[in-house]
Coordinates of N, CA, C and O in Angstrom, one line a residue:
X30 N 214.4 86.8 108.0 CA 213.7 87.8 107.2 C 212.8 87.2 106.1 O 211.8 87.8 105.9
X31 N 213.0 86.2 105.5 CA 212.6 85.5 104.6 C 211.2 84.9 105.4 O 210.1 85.3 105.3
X32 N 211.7 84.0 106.1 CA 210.1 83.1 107.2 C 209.1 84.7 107.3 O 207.9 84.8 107.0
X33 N 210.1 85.6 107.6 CA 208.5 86.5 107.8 C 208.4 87.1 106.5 O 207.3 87.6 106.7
X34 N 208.7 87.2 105.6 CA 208.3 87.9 104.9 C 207.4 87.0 104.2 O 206.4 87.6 103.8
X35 N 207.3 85.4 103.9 CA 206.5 84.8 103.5 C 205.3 84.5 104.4 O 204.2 84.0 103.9
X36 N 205.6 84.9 105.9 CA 204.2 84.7 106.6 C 203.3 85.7 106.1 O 202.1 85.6 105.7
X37 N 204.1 87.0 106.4 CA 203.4 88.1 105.8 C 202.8 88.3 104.6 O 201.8 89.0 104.5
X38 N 203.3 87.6 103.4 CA 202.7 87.2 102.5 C 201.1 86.4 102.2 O 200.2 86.7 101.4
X39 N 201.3 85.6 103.1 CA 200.7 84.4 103.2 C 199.4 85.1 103.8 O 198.4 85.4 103.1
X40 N 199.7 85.3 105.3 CA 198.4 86.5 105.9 C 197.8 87.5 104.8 O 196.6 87.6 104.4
X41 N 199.0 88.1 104.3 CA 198.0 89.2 103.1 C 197.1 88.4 102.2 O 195.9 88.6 101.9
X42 N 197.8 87.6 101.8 CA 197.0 86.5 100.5 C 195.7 86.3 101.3 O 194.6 86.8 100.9
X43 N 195.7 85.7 102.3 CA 194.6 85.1 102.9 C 193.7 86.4 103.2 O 192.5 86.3 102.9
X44 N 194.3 87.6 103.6 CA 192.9 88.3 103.5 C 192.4 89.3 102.5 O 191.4 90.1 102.6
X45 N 193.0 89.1 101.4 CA 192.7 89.4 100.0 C 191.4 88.3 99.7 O 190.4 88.6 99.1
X46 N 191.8 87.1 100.2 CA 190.8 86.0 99.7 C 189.6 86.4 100.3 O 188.5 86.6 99.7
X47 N 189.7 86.4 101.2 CA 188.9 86.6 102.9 C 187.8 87.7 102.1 O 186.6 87.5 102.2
X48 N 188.3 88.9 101.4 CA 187.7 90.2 100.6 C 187.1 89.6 99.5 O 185.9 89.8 99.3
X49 N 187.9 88.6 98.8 CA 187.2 88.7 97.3 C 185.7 87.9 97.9 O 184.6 88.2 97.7
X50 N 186.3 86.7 98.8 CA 184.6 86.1 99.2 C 183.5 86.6 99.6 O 182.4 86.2 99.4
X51 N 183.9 87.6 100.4 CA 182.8 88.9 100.7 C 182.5 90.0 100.0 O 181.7 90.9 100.2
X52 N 183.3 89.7 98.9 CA 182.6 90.8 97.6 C 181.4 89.6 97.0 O 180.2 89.6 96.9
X53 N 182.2 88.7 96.6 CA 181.0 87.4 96.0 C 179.9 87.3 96.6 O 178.9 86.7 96.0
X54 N 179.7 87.8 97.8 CA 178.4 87.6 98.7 C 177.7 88.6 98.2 O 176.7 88.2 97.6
X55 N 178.1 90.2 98.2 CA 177.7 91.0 98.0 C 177.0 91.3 96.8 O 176.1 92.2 96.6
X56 N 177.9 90.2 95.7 CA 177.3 90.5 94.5 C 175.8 89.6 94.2 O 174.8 89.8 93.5
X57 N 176.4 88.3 95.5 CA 175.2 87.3 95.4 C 174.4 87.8 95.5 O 173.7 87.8 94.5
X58 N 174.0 88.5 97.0 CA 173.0 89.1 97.6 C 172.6 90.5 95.9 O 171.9 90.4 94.9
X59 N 173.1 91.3 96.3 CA 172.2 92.3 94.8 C 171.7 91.0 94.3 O 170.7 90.5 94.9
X60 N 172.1 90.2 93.3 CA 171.3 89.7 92.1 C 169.9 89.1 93.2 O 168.8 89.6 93.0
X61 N 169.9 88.6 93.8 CA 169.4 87.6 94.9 C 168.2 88.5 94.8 O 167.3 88.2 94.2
X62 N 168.3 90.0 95.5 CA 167.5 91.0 96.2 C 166.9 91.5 94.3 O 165.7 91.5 94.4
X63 N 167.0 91.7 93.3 CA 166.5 92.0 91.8 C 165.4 90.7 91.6 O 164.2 90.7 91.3
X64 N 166.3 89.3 91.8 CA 164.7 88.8 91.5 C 163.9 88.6 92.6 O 162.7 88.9 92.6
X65 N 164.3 88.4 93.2 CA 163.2 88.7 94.4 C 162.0 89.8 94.1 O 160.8 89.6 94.1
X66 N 162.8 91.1 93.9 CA 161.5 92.1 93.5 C 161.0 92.0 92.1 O 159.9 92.4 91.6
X67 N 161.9 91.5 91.5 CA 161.0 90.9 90.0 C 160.1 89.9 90.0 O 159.4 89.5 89.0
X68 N 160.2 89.4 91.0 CA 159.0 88.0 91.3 C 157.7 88.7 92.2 O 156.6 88.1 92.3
X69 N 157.9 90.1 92.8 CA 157.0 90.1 93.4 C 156.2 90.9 92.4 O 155.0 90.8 92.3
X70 N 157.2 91.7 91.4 CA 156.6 92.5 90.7 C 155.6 91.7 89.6 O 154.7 92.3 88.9
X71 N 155.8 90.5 89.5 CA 155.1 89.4 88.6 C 153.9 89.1 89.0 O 153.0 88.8 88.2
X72 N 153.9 89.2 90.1 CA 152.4 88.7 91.1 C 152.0 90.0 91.3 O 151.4 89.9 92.4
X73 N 151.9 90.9 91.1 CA 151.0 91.9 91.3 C 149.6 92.2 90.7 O 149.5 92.2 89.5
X74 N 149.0 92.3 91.3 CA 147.3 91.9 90.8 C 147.0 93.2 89.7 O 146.3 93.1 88.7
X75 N 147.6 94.1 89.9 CA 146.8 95.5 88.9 C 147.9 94.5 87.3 O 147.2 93.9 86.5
X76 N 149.0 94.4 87.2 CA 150.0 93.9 86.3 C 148.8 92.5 85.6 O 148.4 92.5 84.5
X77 N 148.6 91.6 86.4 CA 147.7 90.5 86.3 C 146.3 90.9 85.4 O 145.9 90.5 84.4
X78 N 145.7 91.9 86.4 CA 144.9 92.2 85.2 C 144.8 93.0 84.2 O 143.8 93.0 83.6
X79 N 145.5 93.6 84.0 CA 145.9 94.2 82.6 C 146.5 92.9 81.4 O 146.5 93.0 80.2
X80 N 146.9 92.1 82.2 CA 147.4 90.8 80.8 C 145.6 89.9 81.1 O 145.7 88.7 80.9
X81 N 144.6 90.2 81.5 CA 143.7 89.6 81.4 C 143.6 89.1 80.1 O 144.1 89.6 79.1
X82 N 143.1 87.9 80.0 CA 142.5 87.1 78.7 C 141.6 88.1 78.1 O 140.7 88.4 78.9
X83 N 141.6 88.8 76.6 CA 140.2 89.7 76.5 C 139.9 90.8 77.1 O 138.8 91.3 77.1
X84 N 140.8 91.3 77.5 CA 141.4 92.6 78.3 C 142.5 93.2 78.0 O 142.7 94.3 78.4
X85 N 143.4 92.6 77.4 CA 144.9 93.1 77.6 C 144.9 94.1 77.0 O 144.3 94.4 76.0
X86 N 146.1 95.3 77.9 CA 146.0 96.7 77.5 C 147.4 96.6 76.9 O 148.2 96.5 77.8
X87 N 147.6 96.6 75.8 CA 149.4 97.4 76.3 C 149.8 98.7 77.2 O 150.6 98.7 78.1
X88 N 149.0 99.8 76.5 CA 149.2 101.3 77.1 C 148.9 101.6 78.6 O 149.3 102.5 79.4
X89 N 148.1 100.5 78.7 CA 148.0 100.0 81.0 C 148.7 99.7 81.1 O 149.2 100.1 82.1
X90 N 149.7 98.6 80.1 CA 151.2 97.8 80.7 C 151.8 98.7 80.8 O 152.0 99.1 82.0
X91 N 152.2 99.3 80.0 CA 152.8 100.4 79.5 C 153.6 101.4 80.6 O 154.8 101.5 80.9
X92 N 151.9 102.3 81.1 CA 151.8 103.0 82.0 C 152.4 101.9 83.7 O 153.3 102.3 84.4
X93 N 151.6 100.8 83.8 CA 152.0 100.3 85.1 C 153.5 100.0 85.0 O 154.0 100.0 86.1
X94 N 154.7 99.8 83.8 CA 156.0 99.7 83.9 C 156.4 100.5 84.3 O 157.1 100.6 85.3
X95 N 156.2 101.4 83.5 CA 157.0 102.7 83.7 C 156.9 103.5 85.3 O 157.7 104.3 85.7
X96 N 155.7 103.0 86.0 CA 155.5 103.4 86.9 C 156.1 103.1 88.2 O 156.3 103.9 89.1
X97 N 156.5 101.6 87.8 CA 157.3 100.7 88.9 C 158.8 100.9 88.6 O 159.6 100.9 89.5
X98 N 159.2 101.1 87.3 CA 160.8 101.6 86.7 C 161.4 103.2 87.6 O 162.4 103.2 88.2
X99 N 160.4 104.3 87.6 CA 160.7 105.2 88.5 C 159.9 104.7 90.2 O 159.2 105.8 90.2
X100 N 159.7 104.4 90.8 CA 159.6 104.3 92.1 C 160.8 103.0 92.5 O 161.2 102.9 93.6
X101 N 161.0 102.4 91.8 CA 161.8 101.2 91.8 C 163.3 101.2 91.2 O 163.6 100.7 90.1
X102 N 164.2 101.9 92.2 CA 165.7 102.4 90.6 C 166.3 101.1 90.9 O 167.5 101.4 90.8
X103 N 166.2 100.0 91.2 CA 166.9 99.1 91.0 C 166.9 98.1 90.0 O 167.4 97.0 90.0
X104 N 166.0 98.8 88.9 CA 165.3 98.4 87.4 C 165.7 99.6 86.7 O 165.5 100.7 87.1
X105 N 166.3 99.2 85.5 CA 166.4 100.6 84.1 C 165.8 100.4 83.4 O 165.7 101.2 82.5
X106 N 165.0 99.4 83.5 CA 163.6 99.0 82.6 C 163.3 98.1 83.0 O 164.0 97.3 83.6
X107 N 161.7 97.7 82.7 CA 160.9 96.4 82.6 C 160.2 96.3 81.3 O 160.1 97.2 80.5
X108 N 159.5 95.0 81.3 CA 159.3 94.6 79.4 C 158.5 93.3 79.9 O 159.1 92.4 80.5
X109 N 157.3 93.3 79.5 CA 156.5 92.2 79.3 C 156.5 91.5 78.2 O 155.9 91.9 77.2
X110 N 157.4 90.0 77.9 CA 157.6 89.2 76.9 C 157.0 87.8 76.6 O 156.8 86.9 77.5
X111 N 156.8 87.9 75.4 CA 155.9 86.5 75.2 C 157.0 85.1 75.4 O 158.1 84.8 74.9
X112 N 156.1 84.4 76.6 CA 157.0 83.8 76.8 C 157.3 82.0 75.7 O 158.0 81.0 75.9
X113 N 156.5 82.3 74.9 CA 156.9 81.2 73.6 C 158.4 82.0 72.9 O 159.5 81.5 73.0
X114 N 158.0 83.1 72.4 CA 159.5 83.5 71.4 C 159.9 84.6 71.8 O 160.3 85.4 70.9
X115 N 159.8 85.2 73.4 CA 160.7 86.3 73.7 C 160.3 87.6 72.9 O 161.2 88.4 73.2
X116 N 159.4 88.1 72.0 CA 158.5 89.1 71.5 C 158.3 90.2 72.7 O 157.5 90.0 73.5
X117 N 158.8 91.0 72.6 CA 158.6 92.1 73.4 C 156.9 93.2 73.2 O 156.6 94.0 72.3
X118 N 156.2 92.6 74.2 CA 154.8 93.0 73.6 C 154.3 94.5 74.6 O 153.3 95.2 74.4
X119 N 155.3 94.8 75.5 CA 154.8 96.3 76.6 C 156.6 96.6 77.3 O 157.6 95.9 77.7
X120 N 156.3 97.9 77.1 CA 158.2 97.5 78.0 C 158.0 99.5 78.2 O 157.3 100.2 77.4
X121 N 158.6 99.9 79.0 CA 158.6 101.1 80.1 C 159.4 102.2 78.8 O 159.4 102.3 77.6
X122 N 160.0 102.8 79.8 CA 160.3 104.2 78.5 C 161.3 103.9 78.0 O 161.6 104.6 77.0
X123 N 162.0 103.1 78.4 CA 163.7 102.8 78.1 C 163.6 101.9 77.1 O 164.5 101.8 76.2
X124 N 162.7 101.3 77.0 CA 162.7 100.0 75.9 C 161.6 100.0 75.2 O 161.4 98.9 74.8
X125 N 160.8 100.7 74.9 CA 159.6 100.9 74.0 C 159.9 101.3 72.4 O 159.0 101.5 71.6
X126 N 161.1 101.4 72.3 CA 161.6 101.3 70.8 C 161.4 99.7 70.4 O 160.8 99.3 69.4
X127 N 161.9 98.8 71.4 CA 162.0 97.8 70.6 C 160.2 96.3 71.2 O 160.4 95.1 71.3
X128 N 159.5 96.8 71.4 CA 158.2 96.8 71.6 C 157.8 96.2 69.6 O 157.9 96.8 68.6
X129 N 157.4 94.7 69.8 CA 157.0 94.1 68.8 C 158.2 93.3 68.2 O 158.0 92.5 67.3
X130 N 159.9 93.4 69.2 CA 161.1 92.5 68.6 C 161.1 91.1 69.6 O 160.6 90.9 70.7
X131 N 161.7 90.5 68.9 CA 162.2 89.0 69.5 C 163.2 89.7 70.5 O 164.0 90.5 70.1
X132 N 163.1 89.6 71.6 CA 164.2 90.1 72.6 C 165.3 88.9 72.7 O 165.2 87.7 72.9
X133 N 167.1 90.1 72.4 CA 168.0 89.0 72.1 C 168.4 88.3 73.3 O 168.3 88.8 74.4
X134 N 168.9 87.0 73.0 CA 169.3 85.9 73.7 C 167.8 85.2 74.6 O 167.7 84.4 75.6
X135 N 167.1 85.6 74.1 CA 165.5 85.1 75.1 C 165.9 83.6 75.4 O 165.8 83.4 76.6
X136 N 166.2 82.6 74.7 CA 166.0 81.0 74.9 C 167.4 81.0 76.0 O 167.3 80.3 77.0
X137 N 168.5 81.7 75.9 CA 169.5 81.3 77.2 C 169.2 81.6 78.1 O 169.5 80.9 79.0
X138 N 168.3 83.0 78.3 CA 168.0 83.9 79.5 C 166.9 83.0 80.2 O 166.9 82.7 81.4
X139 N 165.8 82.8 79.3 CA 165.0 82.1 80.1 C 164.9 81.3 80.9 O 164.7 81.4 82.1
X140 N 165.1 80.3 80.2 CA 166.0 79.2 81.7 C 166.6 79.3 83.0 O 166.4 78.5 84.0
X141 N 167.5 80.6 83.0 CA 168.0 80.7 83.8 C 167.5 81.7 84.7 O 167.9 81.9 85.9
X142 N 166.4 82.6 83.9 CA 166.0 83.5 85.2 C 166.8 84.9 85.3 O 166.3 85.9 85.8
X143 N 167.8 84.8 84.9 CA 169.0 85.7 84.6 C 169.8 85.7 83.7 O 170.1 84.6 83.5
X144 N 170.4 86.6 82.9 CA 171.1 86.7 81.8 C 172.6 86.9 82.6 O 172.7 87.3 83.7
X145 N 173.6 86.7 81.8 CA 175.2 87.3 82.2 C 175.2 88.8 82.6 O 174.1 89.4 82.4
X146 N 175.8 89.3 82.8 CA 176.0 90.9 82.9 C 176.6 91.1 81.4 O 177.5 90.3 81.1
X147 N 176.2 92.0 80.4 CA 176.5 92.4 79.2 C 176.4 94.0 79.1 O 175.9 94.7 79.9
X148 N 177.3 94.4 77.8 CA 177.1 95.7 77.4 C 176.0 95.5 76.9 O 175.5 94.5 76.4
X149 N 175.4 96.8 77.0 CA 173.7 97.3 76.9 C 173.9 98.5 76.0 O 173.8 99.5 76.6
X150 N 174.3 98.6 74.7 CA 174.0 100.4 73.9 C 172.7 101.0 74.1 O 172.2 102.1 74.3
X151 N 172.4 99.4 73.8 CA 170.5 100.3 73.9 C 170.3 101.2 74.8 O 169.7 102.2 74.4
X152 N 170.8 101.1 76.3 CA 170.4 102.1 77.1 C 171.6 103.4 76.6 O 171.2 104.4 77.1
X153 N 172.4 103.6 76.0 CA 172.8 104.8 75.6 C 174.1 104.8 76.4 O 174.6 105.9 76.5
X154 N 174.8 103.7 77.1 CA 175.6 104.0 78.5 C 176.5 102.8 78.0 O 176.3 101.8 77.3
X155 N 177.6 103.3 78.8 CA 178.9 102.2 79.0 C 178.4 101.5 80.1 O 179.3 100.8 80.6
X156 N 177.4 101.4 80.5 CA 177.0 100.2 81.6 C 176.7 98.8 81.1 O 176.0 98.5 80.1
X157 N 177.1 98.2 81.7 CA 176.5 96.8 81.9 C 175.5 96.2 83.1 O 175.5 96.3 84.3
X158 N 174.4 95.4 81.9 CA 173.5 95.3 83.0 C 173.1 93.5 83.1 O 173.7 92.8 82.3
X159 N 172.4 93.2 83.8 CA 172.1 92.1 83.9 C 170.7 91.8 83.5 O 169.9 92.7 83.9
X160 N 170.0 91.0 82.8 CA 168.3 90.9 83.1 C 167.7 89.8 83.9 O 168.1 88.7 83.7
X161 N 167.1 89.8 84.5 CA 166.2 89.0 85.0 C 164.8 88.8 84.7 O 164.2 89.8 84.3
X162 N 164.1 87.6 84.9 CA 162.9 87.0 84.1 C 162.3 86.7 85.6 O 163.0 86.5 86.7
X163 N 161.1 86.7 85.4 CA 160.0 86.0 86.3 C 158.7 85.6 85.3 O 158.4 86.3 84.4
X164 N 158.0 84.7 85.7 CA 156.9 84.4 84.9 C 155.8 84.8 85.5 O 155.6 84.6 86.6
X165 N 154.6 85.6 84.7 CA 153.4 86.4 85.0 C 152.3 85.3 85.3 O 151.6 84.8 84.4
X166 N 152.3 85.1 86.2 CA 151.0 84.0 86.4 C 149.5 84.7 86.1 O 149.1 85.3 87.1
X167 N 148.4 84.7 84.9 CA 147.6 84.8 84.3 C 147.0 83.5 84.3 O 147.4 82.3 84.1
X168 N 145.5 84.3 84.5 CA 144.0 83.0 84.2 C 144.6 82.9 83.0 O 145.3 83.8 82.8
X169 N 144.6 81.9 81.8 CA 144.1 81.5 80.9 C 143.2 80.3 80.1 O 143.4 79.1 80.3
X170 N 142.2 80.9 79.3 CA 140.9 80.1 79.3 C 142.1 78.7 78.2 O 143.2 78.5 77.6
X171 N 140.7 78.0 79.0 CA 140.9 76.6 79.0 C 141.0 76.2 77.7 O 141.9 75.4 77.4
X172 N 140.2 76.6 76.7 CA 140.5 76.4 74.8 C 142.0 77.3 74.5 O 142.6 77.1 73.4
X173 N 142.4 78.1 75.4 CA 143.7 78.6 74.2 C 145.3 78.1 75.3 O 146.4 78.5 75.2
X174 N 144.7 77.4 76.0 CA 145.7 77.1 77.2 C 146.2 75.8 76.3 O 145.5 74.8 76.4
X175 N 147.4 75.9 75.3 CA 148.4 74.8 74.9 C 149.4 74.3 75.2 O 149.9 73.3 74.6
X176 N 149.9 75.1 76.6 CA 151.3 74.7 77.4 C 151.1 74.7 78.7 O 150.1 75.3 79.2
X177 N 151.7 74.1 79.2 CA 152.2 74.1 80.6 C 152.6 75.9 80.9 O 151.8 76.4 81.7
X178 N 153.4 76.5 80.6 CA 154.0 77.2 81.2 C 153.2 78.6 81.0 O 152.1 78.8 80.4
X179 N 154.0 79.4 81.7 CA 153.1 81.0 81.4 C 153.3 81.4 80.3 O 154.2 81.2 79.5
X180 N 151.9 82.4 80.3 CA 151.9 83.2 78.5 C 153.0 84.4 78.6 O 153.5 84.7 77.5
X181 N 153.3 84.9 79.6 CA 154.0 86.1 79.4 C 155.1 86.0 81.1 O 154.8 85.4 82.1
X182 N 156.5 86.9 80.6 CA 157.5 87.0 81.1 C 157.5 88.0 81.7 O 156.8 88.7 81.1
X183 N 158.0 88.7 83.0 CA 158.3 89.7 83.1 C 160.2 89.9 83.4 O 160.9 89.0 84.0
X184 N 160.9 91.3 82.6 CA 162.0 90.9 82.1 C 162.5 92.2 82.4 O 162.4 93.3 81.8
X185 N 163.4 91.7 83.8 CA 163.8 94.0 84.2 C 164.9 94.0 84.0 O 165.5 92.9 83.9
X186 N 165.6 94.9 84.0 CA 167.1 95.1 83.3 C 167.8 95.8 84.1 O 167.7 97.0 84.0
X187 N 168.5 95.3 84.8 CA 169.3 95.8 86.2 C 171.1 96.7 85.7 O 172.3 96.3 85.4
X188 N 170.7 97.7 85.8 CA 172.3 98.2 85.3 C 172.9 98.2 86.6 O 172.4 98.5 87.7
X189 N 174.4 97.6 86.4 CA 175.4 97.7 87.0 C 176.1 98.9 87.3 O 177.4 98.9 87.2
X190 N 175.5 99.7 87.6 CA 176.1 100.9 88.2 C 176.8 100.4 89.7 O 177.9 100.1 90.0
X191 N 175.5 100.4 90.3 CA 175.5 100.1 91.9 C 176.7 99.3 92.2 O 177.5 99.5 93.1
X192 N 176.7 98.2 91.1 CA 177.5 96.9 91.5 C 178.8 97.0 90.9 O 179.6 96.1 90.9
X193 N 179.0 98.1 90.3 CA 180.7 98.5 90.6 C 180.8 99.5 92.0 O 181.7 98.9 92.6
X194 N 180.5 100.3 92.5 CA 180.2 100.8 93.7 C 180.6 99.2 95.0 O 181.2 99.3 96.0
X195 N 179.9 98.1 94.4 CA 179.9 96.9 95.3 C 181.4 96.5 95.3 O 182.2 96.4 96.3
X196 N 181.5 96.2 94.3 CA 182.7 95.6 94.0 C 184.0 96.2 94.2 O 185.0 95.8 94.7
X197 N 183.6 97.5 93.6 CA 185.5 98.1 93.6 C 185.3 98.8 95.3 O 186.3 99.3 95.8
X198 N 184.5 98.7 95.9 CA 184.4 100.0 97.0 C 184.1 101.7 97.0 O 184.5 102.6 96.3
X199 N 183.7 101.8 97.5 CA 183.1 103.5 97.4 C 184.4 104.7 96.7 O 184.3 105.8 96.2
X200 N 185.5 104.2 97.0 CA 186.7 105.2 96.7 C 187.2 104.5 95.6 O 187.8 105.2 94.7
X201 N 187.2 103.5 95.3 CA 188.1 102.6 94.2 C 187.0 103.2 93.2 O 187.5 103.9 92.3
X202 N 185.6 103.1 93.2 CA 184.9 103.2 92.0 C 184.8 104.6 91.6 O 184.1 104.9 90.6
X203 N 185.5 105.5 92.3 CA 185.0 107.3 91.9 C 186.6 106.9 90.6 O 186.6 107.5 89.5
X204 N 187.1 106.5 90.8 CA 188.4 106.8 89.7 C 189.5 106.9 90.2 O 190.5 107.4 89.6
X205 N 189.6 106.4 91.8 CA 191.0 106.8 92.6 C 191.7 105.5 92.9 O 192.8 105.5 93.5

């Protein structure tokens, strides 16, 4: 009784493991699939010229975020940030209060492309979200070009809704 009960053990263990690794995929894959479309969303030519050198609109950024935040729900916001000190210079409906702040944690985030999953009040919700960065590839003229890197960030904010749905399973995550 014992030999099986520890085989049986042993089997369950293993496909608990077998689950948690296929939830890790699943979580891979979401973040994977966010920048992906935050990178494409960076290269988009209407976005590009609106950050024109001598052109730049905010209220075109403005308008083109907000635009891509509703046709696009796997963003609760997007926010064009200076990418020297993280300055939030255009950002969609959800973040247009803080339009003109140092956006927090900018020097960890950047680097990596992604932030941790964090509580978010700002959006008003017990959710936690993630951000992701992509860099806005813009002409910039040759006298104000002082860096290597791009002038501006693009920086969308992925709420974890979905990804408790991922994680706990469709019945674990209603509250049962």
């Amino acid at each position: 009784y014992q030999r099986a009960s520890a085989t049986l053990e042993q089997a369950s263990l293993r496909q608990v493991e077998f689950l948690a690794d296929l939830k890790r995929i699943d979580v891979s894959n979401w973040a994977e699939q966010r920048a992906r479309a935050l990178t494409v969303l960076a290269d988009d030519a209407d976005l590009i010229a609106v950050l024109a050198p001598n052109a730049s609109n905010a209220a075109s950024a403005t308008t083109w975020l907000q635009d891509r935040v509703v046709d696009d729900p796997a963003f609760a916001s997007l926010m064009i940030v200076s990418a020297a000190d993280g300055q939030i210079w255009s950002a969609s409906q959800s973040r247009a209060t803080r339009i003109g702040q140092a956006f927090p944690g900018w020097q960890s985030m950047r680097e990596a492309g992604a932030s941790p999953a964090r509580y978010e009040p700002g959006l008003a919700s017990d959710r936690l979200t993630v951000l992701f960065t992509a860099p806005i590839q813009v002409a910039v003229a040759a006298a104000d070009d002082e860096s290597d890197g791009p002038a501006w960030m693009l920086v969308g904010e992925a709420s974890i809704v979905a990804l408790k749905e991922l994680v706990a399973g469709p019945a674990d995550a209603d509250g049962d």
